[in-house]
Coordinates of N, CA and C and ligand atoms in Angstrom, one line a residue:
M18 N 128.5 101.6 142.5 CA 129.3 102.6 141.7 C 128.4 103.8 141.4
T19 N 128.8 105.0 141.7 CA 128.0 106.2 141.5 C 128.9 107.1 140.7
T20 N 128.4 107.6 139.5 CA 129.1 108.6 138.8 C 128.6 109.9 139.1
D21 N 129.4 110.9 139.1 CA 129.0 112.2 139.5 C 129.1 113.2 138.2
V22 N 128.2 113.0 137.3 CA 128.3 113.7 136.0 C 127.8 115.1 136.2
Q23 N 128.5 116.1 135.8 CA 128.0 117.5 135.9 C 127.5 117.9 134.6
V24 N 126.2 118.1 134.5 CA 125.6 118.6 133.3 C 124.9 119.9 133.7
P25 N 125.7 121.0 133.6 CA 125.2 122.3 134.1 C 123.9 122.8 133.6
E26 N 123.5 122.3 132.4 CA 122.2 122.9 131.9 C 121.0 122.3 132.5
F27 N 121.2 121.2 133.3 CA 120.0 120.6 134.0 C 119.9 121.0 135.4
K28 N 118.6 121.4 135.8 CA 118.4 121.8 137.1 C 118.2 120.6 138.0
R29 N 117.8 119.5 137.4 CA 117.6 118.2 138.1 C 118.9 117.7 138.7
V30 N 118.8 117.2 139.9 CA 120.0 116.8 140.6 C 120.3 115.3 140.5
Y31 N 121.5 115.0 140.2 CA 121.9 113.6 140.1 C 123.3 113.4 140.8
P32 N 123.5 112.3 141.5 CA 122.6 111.2 141.7 C 121.5 111.5 142.7
R33 N 120.4 110.8 142.6 CA 119.3 111.0 143.4 C 118.6 109.7 143.7
E34 N 118.0 109.6 144.9 CA 117.3 108.3 145.2 C 115.9 108.3 144.7
V35 N 115.4 107.2 144.3 CA 113.9 107.1 143.9 C 113.3 105.9 144.6
K36 N 112.1 106.0 145.1 CA 111.5 104.9 145.8 C 110.4 104.3 144.8
L37 N 110.5 103.0 144.7 CA 109.5 102.3 143.9 C 108.3 102.0 144.8
G38 N 107.1 101.7 144.2 CA 105.9 101.4 144.9 C 106.1 100.3 145.9
N39 N 107.0 99.4 145.7 CA 107.1 98.2 146.6 C 108.1 98.5 147.7
G40 N 108.5 99.8 147.8 CA 109.4 100.2 148.9 C 110.9 100.1 148.6
K41 N 111.2 99.5 147.4 CA 112.6 99.4 147.0 C 113.2 100.8 146.7
T42 N 114.4 101.0 147.1 CA 115.0 102.3 146.8 C 116.1 102.1 145.7
L43 N 116.1 102.9 144.7 CA 117.1 102.9 143.6 C 117.8 104.2 143.5
T44 N 119.0 104.2 142.9 CA 119.7 105.5 142.6 C 119.5 105.8 141.2
M45 N 119.3 107.1 140.9 CA 119.2 107.6 139.5 C 120.4 108.5 139.3
R46 N 121.0 108.2 138.2 CA 122.2 109.1 137.8 C 122.3 109.2 136.3
L47 N 123.1 110.1 135.9 CA 123.4 110.3 134.5 C 124.4 109.3 134.0
M48 N 124.2 108.7 132.9 CA 125.2 107.7 132.4 C 126.4 108.3 131.8
S49 N 127.6 107.7 132.1 CA 128.8 108.2 131.5 C 129.7 107.0 131.1
Y50 N 130.9 107.3 130.6 CA 131.8 106.2 130.1 C 132.1 105.1 131.2
T51 N 132.0 105.5 132.5 CA 132.3 104.5 133.5 C 131.2 103.5 133.7
D52 N 130.1 103.7 133.0 CA 129.0 102.7 133.1 C 129.0 101.6 132.0
I53 N 130.0 101.7 131.1 CA 130.0 100.8 129.9 C 129.9 99.3 130.3
D54 N 130.7 98.9 131.2 CA 130.7 97.5 131.6 C 129.3 97.1 132.3
L55 N 128.8 98.0 133.1 CA 127.5 97.7 133.8 C 126.4 97.6 132.8
V56 N 126.5 98.5 131.7 CA 125.4 98.5 130.7 C 125.5 97.2 129.9
L57 N 126.7 96.7 129.6 CA 126.9 95.5 128.9 C 126.3 94.3 129.7
T58 N 126.5 94.3 131.0 CA 126.0 93.2 131.8 C 124.5 93.3 131.8
F59 N 123.9 94.5 131.9 CA 122.5 94.7 131.9 C 121.9 94.2 130.6
A60 N 122.5 94.5 129.5 CA 122.0 94.2 128.2 C 122.0 92.7 128.0
K61 N 123.1 92.0 128.5 CA 123.2 90.6 128.3 C 122.1 89.8 129.1
D62 N 121.6 90.4 130.2 CA 120.6 89.8 131.0 C 119.2 90.1 130.6
L63 N 119.0 90.9 129.5 CA 117.7 91.3 129.1 C 117.0 90.1 128.6
P64 N 115.6 90.0 128.7 CA 114.9 88.8 128.2 C 115.2 88.7 126.7
K65 N 115.2 87.5 126.2 CA 115.6 87.2 124.8 C 114.7 87.9 123.9
K66 N 113.4 88.0 124.2 CA 112.4 88.6 123.2 C 112.7 90.1 123.1
D67 N 113.2 90.7 124.2 CA 113.5 92.2 124.1 C 114.8 92.4 123.2
L68 N 115.7 91.4 123.2 CA 116.9 91.5 122.4 C 116.6 91.5 120.9
L69 N 115.4 90.9 120.6 CA 115.0 90.8 119.2 C 114.7 92.2 118.6
F70 N 114.4 93.1 119.5 CA 113.9 94.4 119.0 C 114.8 95.6 119.3
L71 N 116.0 95.4 119.8 CA 116.9 96.5 120.1 C 117.2 97.3 118.9
R72 N 117.1 98.6 119.0 CA 117.4 99.4 117.8 C 118.9 99.3 117.5
R73 N 119.7 99.3 118.5 CA 121.1 98.9 118.2 C 121.5 97.9 119.3
D74 N 122.4 97.0 118.9 CA 122.7 95.9 119.7 C 123.6 96.4 120.9
I75 N 123.0 96.6 122.0 CA 123.8 97.1 123.2 C 124.4 96.0 124.0
T76 N 124.4 94.8 123.4 CA 125.3 93.7 124.0 C 126.7 93.8 123.4
D77 N 126.8 94.7 122.4 CA 128.1 94.9 121.7 C 128.8 96.1 122.3
R78 N 130.0 95.9 122.8 CA 130.8 97.1 123.4 C 130.9 98.3 122.5
H79 N 131.2 98.0 121.3 CA 131.4 99.1 120.3 C 130.2 100.0 120.3
N80 N 129.0 99.4 120.3 CA 127.7 100.2 120.2 C 127.5 101.0 121.5
V81 N 127.9 100.4 122.6 CA 127.7 101.1 123.9 C 128.7 102.3 124.0
E82 N 129.9 102.1 123.4 CA 130.9 103.2 123.4 C 130.3 104.3 122.5
E83 N 129.7 103.9 121.4 CA 129.1 104.9 120.5 C 128.0 105.7 121.2
W84 N 127.3 105.0 122.0 CA 126.2 105.6 122.8 C 126.8 106.7 123.8
V85 N 127.9 106.3 124.5 CA 128.5 107.2 125.4 C 129.0 108.4 124.6
R86 N 129.6 108.2 123.4 CA 130.1 109.3 122.6 C 128.9 110.3 122.3
S87 N 127.7 109.7 122.0 CA 126.6 110.6 121.7 C 126.2 111.4 122.9
I88 N 126.4 110.8 124.1 CA 126.1 111.6 125.3 C 127.1 112.7 125.5
E89 N 128.4 112.3 125.3 CA 129.4 113.3 125.5 C 129.3 114.5 124.5
Q90 N 128.8 114.2 123.3 CA 128.6 115.2 122.3 C 127.3 116.0 122.5
G91 N 126.6 115.7 123.5 CA 125.3 116.4 123.8 C 124.2 116.0 122.9
K92 N 124.3 114.9 122.2 CA 123.2 114.5 121.3 C 122.1 113.7 122.0
S93 N 122.5 113.2 123.1 CA 121.5 112.4 123.9 C 121.9 112.5 125.4
V94 N 120.9 112.2 126.2 CA 121.1 112.1 127.7 C 120.5 110.8 128.2
T95 N 121.2 110.1 129.0 CA 120.7 108.9 129.5 C 120.7 108.9 131.1
V96 N 119.6 108.5 131.6 CA 119.5 108.4 133.1 C 119.4 106.9 133.4
I97 N 120.3 106.4 134.3 CA 120.4 105.0 134.7 C 119.8 104.9 136.1
S98 N 119.0 103.9 136.4 CA 118.6 103.7 137.7 C 119.2 102.3 138.1
S99 N 119.8 102.3 139.3 CA 120.5 101.1 139.7 C 120.3 100.8 141.2
E100 N 120.5 99.5 141.5 CA 120.5 99.0 142.9 C 121.9 98.6 143.2
G101 N 122.7 99.3 143.9 CA 124.1 99.0 144.1 C 124.7 99.1 142.7
D102 N 125.5 98.1 142.3 CA 126.2 98.0 141.0 C 125.3 97.5 139.9
K103 N 124.1 97.1 140.2 CA 123.2 96.4 139.2 C 122.3 97.5 138.6
I104 N 122.4 97.6 137.3 CA 121.5 98.5 136.6 C 120.1 97.9 136.5
A105 N 119.1 98.7 137.0 CA 117.7 98.2 137.0 C 117.0 98.6 135.7
G106 N 117.4 99.7 135.2 CA 116.8 100.2 133.9 C 117.4 101.5 133.5
Y107 N 117.1 102.0 132.3 CA 117.6 103.3 131.9 C 116.6 103.9 130.9
A108 N 116.7 105.2 130.8 CA 115.9 105.9 129.7 C 116.8 106.9 129.0
T109 N 116.7 107.0 127.7 CA 117.5 107.9 127.0 C 116.6 108.9 126.3
L110 N 117.0 110.2 126.2 CA 116.4 111.2 125.5 C 117.3 111.6 124.3
H111 N 116.9 111.3 123.1 CA 117.7 111.6 122.0 C 117.2 112.8 121.3
H112 N 118.0 113.8 121.1 CA 117.6 115.0 120.4 C 117.7 114.8 118.9
N113 N 116.7 115.4 118.3 CA 116.7 115.3 116.8 C 117.7 116.3 116.2
E114 N 118.6 115.8 115.4 CA 119.6 116.8 114.8 C 119.1 117.5 113.6
A115 N 118.1 117.0 112.9 CA 117.6 117.6 111.7 C 117.0 119.0 112.0
L116 N 117.3 120.0 111.2 CA 116.9 121.4 111.5 C 115.4 121.5 111.7
W117 N 114.6 120.9 110.8 CA 113.2 121.1 110.9 C 112.5 120.2 111.9
T118 N 113.2 119.3 112.6 CA 112.6 118.6 113.7 C 113.4 118.7 115.0
R119 N 114.1 119.9 115.1 CA 114.9 120.1 116.3 C 114.2 120.3 117.6
H120 N 112.8 120.5 117.5 CA 112.0 120.6 118.7 C 111.5 119.3 119.2
V121 N 111.9 118.2 118.5 CA 111.4 116.9 118.9 C 112.5 116.0 119.5
G122 N 112.1 115.4 120.6 CA 113.0 114.4 121.3 C 112.4 113.0 121.2
E123 N 113.3 112.0 121.2 CA 112.8 110.7 121.2 C 113.3 109.9 122.5
I124 N 112.3 109.3 123.1 CA 112.6 108.6 124.4 C 112.8 107.1 124.1
R125 N 113.8 106.5 124.6 CA 114.0 105.1 124.6 C 114.2 104.6 126.0
T126 N 113.6 103.5 126.3 CA 113.7 103.0 127.7 C 113.8 101.5 127.8
N127 N 114.4 101.0 128.8 CA 114.5 99.6 129.0 C 114.6 99.3 130.5
V128 N 113.8 98.4 131.0 CA 113.8 98.0 132.4 C 114.2 96.5 132.4
G129 N 115.1 96.2 133.3 CA 115.5 94.8 133.5 C 114.4 93.9 134.0
A130 N 114.4 92.6 133.6 CA 113.3 91.7 133.9 C 113.0 91.7 135.4
D131 N 114.0 91.8 136.3 CA 113.8 91.7 137.8 C 113.1 93.0 138.3
F132 N 113.0 94.0 137.5 CA 112.5 95.3 138.0 C 111.2 95.7 137.3
R133 N 110.6 94.9 136.5 CA 109.4 95.2 135.7 C 108.2 95.2 136.6
G134 N 107.2 96.0 136.1 CA 105.9 96.0 136.9 C 106.0 96.7 138.2
M135 N 107.0 97.5 138.4 CA 107.2 98.2 139.7 C 107.1 99.7 139.5
R136 N 106.7 100.1 138.3 CA 106.5 101.5 137.9 C 107.9 102.2 137.6
L137 N 108.9 101.4 137.5 CA 110.2 102.0 137.1 C 110.2 102.6 135.7
G138 N 109.6 101.9 134.8 CA 109.5 102.4 133.4 C 108.8 103.7 133.4
S139 N 107.7 103.8 134.1 CA 107.0 105.1 134.2 C 107.8 106.2 134.8
I140 N 108.5 105.9 135.9 CA 109.3 106.9 136.6 C 110.4 107.4 135.6
L141 N 111.0 106.5 134.9 CA 112.1 106.9 134.0 C 111.6 107.7 132.8
V142 N 110.4 107.4 132.3 CA 109.8 108.2 131.2 C 109.5 109.6 131.7
E143 N 109.0 109.6 132.9 CA 108.7 111.0 133.5 C 109.9 111.8 133.7
E144 N 111.0 111.1 134.1 CA 112.3 111.8 134.3 C 112.7 112.4 132.9
M145 N 112.6 111.7 131.9 CA 113.0 112.2 130.5 C 112.1 113.4 130.1
F146 N 110.9 113.3 130.6 CA 109.9 114.4 130.3 C 110.4 115.7 130.9
Q147 N 110.9 115.6 132.2 CA 111.4 116.8 132.8 C 112.6 117.3 132.2
L148 N 113.5 116.4 131.8 CA 114.8 116.9 131.1 C 114.4 117.5 129.7
A149 N 113.5 116.9 129.1 CA 113.0 117.5 127.8 C 112.5 118.9 127.9
K150 N 111.8 119.1 129.0 CA 111.3 120.4 129.2 C 112.4 121.4 129.5
E151 N 113.4 121.0 130.3 CA 114.6 121.8 130.5 C 115.3 122.1 129.3
L152 N 115.3 121.2 128.3 CA 116.1 121.4 127.1 C 115.2 122.2 126.1
G153 N 114.0 122.5 126.4 CA 113.2 123.4 125.6 C 112.6 122.6 124.4
L154 N 112.5 121.2 124.5 CA 111.9 120.4 123.5 C 110.4 120.6 123.6
R155 N 109.7 120.5 122.4 CA 108.3 120.8 122.4 C 107.4 119.5 122.1
K156 N 108.1 118.5 121.6 CA 107.3 117.3 121.3 C 108.2 116.1 121.6
L157 N 107.6 115.0 122.1 CA 108.4 113.8 122.4 C 107.8 112.7 121.6
T158 N 108.6 111.7 121.2 CA 108.1 110.5 120.5 C 108.7 109.3 121.2
A159 N 108.1 108.2 121.0 CA 108.6 106.9 121.4 C 108.2 105.9 120.4
H160 N 109.2 105.1 119.9 CA 109.0 104.1 118.9 C 109.0 102.8 119.5
M161 N 108.0 102.0 119.2 CA 108.0 100.6 119.8 C 107.3 99.6 118.8
V162 N 107.5 98.4 119.0 CA 106.8 97.4 118.2 C 105.4 97.4 118.7
A163 N 104.4 97.4 117.8 CA 103.0 97.6 118.1 C 102.5 96.6 119.2
D164 N 103.0 95.4 119.2 CA 102.4 94.5 120.2 C 103.2 94.5 121.5
Q165 N 104.1 95.4 121.8 CA 104.8 95.5 123.1 C 103.8 96.3 124.1
K166 N 102.9 95.5 124.7 CA 101.9 96.1 125.5 C 102.4 96.9 126.7
A167 N 103.5 96.4 127.3 CA 104.1 97.0 128.5 C 104.6 98.4 128.1
A168 N 105.2 98.5 126.9 CA 105.8 99.7 126.5 C 104.7 100.7 126.3
R169 N 103.6 100.3 125.6 CA 102.5 101.2 125.3 C 101.9 101.7 126.6
G170 N 101.7 100.7 127.6 CA 101.1 101.1 128.9 C 102.0 102.1 129.6
A171 N 103.3 101.9 129.6 CA 104.2 102.9 130.3 C 104.0 104.3 129.7
F172 N 104.0 104.4 128.4 CA 103.9 105.7 127.8 C 102.5 106.3 127.9
E173 N 101.5 105.4 127.8 CA 100.1 105.9 127.9 C 99.9 106.5 129.2
R174 N 100.5 105.9 130.2 CA 100.2 106.3 131.6 C 100.6 107.7 131.9
I175 N 101.6 108.3 131.2 CA 101.9 109.7 131.4 C 101.4 110.6 130.3
G176 N 100.5 110.0 129.4 CA 99.8 110.9 128.5 C 100.2 110.8 127.0
F177 N 101.1 109.9 126.7 CA 101.5 109.7 125.3 C 100.3 109.1 124.6
T178 N 100.1 109.5 123.3 CA 99.0 108.9 122.5 C 99.6 108.3 121.2
P179 N 99.0 107.3 120.7 CA 99.4 106.7 119.4 C 99.3 107.7 118.3
E180 N 100.4 107.9 117.5 CA 100.4 108.9 116.5 C 100.4 108.2 115.1
A181 N 101.2 107.1 115.0 CA 101.3 106.5 113.7 C 101.6 105.0 113.8
L182 N 101.1 104.3 112.9 CA 101.4 102.8 112.8 C 102.0 102.5 111.5
L183 N 103.2 102.1 111.5 CA 103.9 101.8 110.2 C 104.0 100.3 110.0
A184 N 103.4 99.9 109.0 CA 103.2 98.4 108.7 C 104.6 97.8 108.4
D185 N 104.9 96.6 109.0 CA 106.1 95.9 108.7 C 107.4 96.7 108.8
H186 N 107.4 97.7 109.7 CA 108.5 98.6 109.6 C 109.7 98.2 110.4
V187 N 109.5 97.2 111.3 CA 110.6 96.7 112.1 C 110.9 95.2 111.7
V188 N 112.2 95.0 111.6 CA 112.6 93.6 111.3 C 113.4 93.1 112.5
D189 N 113.0 92.0 113.1 CA 113.7 91.5 114.3 C 114.9 90.8 113.9
T190 N 115.7 90.4 115.0 CA 117.0 89.7 114.7 C 116.8 88.4 114.0
E191 N 115.6 87.8 114.0 CA 115.4 86.6 113.4 C 114.7 86.8 112.0
G192 N 114.6 88.0 111.6 CA 114.2 88.3 110.2 C 112.7 88.5 110.0
R193 N 111.9 88.4 111.1 CA 110.4 88.6 111.0 C 110.1 90.1 111.1
T194 N 109.1 90.5 110.3 CA 108.8 91.9 110.4 C 107.6 92.1 111.3
H195 N 107.5 93.4 111.9 CA 106.5 93.7 112.9 C 106.1 95.2 112.5
D196 N 104.8 95.5 113.0 CA 104.4 96.9 112.8 C 105.1 97.8 113.9
M197 N 105.4 99.0 113.5 CA 106.0 99.9 114.5 C 104.9 101.0 114.9
L198 N 104.8 101.2 116.2 CA 103.9 102.2 116.7 C 104.7 103.4 117.2
I199 N 104.3 104.5 116.7 CA 105.0 105.8 117.1 C 104.0 106.5 118.1
M200 N 104.4 106.7 119.3 CA 103.5 107.4 120.3 C 104.2 108.8 120.5
S201 N 103.3 109.8 120.8 CA 103.9 111.1 120.9 C 103.2 111.9 122.1
Y202 N 103.9 113.0 122.5 CA 103.4 113.8 123.5 C 103.7 115.3 123.2
D203 N 102.8 116.2 123.3 CA 103.0 117.6 123.0 C 103.4 118.2 124.3
I204 N 104.6 118.6 124.5 CA 105.1 119.1 125.8 C 104.5 120.4 126.2
D205 N 104.2 121.2 125.2 CA 103.7 122.6 125.5 C 102.5 122.5 126.4
G206 N 101.7 121.5 126.3 CA 100.5 121.4 127.2 C 100.8 120.8 128.5
F207 N 102.1 120.4 128.9 CA 102.3 119.7 130.1 C 102.7 120.7 131.3
N208 N 102.2 120.5 132.5 CA 102.6 121.3 133.6 C 103.2 120.4 134.7
D209 N 104.0 121.0 135.6 CA 104.6 120.2 136.7 C 103.5 119.6 137.6
Ligands
COA306 C1 108.2 99.1 128.6 C2 109.0 98.9 129.9 C3 110.1 100.0 130.0 C4 108.0 99.1 131.0 O1 108.7 99.1 132.3 P1 108.0 98.7 133.7 O2 108.8 99.3 134.7 O3 107.6 97.3 133.7 O4 106.6 99.5 133.5 P2 105.7 100.1 134.7 O5 105.7 99.2 135.9 O6 106.0 101.5 134.9 O7 104.2 99.9 134.0 C5 103.7 100.9 133.1 C6 102.3 100.5 132.6 O8 102.5 99.4 131.7 C7 101.6 98.3 132.2 N1 102.3 97.1 132.0 C8 103.5 96.7 132.4 N2 103.9 95.5 132.0 C9 102.9 95.1 131.2 C10 102.6 93.9 130.4 N3 103.6 92.9 130.3 N4 101.5 93.8 129.7 C11 100.6 94.8 129.7 N5 100.7 96.0 130.5 C12 101.9 96.1 131.2 C13 101.5 98.6 133.7 O9 100.3 98.0 134.2 C14 101.4 100.0 133.7 O10 100.1 100.5 133.4 P3 99.1 101.1 134.5 O11 99.7 102.3 135.1 O12 97.9 101.4 133.7 O13 98.9 99.9 135.4 C15 109.6 97.5 130.0 O14 108.6 96.5 129.9 C16 110.7 97.2 129.0 O15 111.8 97.6 129.3 N6 110.3 96.6 127.8 C17 111.3 96.3 126.8 C18 111.8 97.6 126.1 C19 110.7 98.4 125.5 O16 109.7 98.0 125.0 N7 110.9 99.8 125.5 C20 109.9 100.7 125.1 C21 110.2 101.3 123.8 S1 111.2 102.7 123.9

């Protein structure tokens, strides 16, 4: 399934093919309401330990519908990469609505277990980077649980650095608290 979302403010073209290091070819496209069922299937297949830390429970249709609404309202943009009808991963760029932090965007990303370690996370984060530049954002952040090594690796790879560590700031679905790491990148210094 391929959606053909027209978002005129982006120069980047979707759908588009991307090649992973292992020769696999995936399609990248902008998420729309037609992706709701595919996203629910993707979320339900995520490793159990990742489901512990989801900011919002995307195994719940209501929350995925809310997510699509925020895309339609221009509050966020999501790029999905897929192999046929199977979502391999996604990344979202969430614009900050508060007046004094309107230059900041937050990236959230998730790669399915079958597609990890193939550089897809890095490719998706870089894609968000380009969209953020087009949107005129000047700073990007990513929030993660401090011991999520893969997440830190994916963001460090393209130049994010740790900015803050908030003690016991995340509580997982089983009630345990974890430190939150906020990584950031200053876009003004980035060139193509
Ligand atoms: C974080 C995530 C998106 C990374 O996706 P991925 O496609 O596997 O990542 P990549 O293949 O691009 O790897 C990126 C870097 O992380 C490193 N990495 C990947 N998995 C790792 C692991 N389990 N432990 C340590 N490092 C790891 C890679 O070696 C690579 O670093 P390098 O370039 O220095 O070799 C994925 O693990 C995920 O979806 N995690 C759950 C959700 C999450 O944590 N999201 C981030 C918060 S927004």
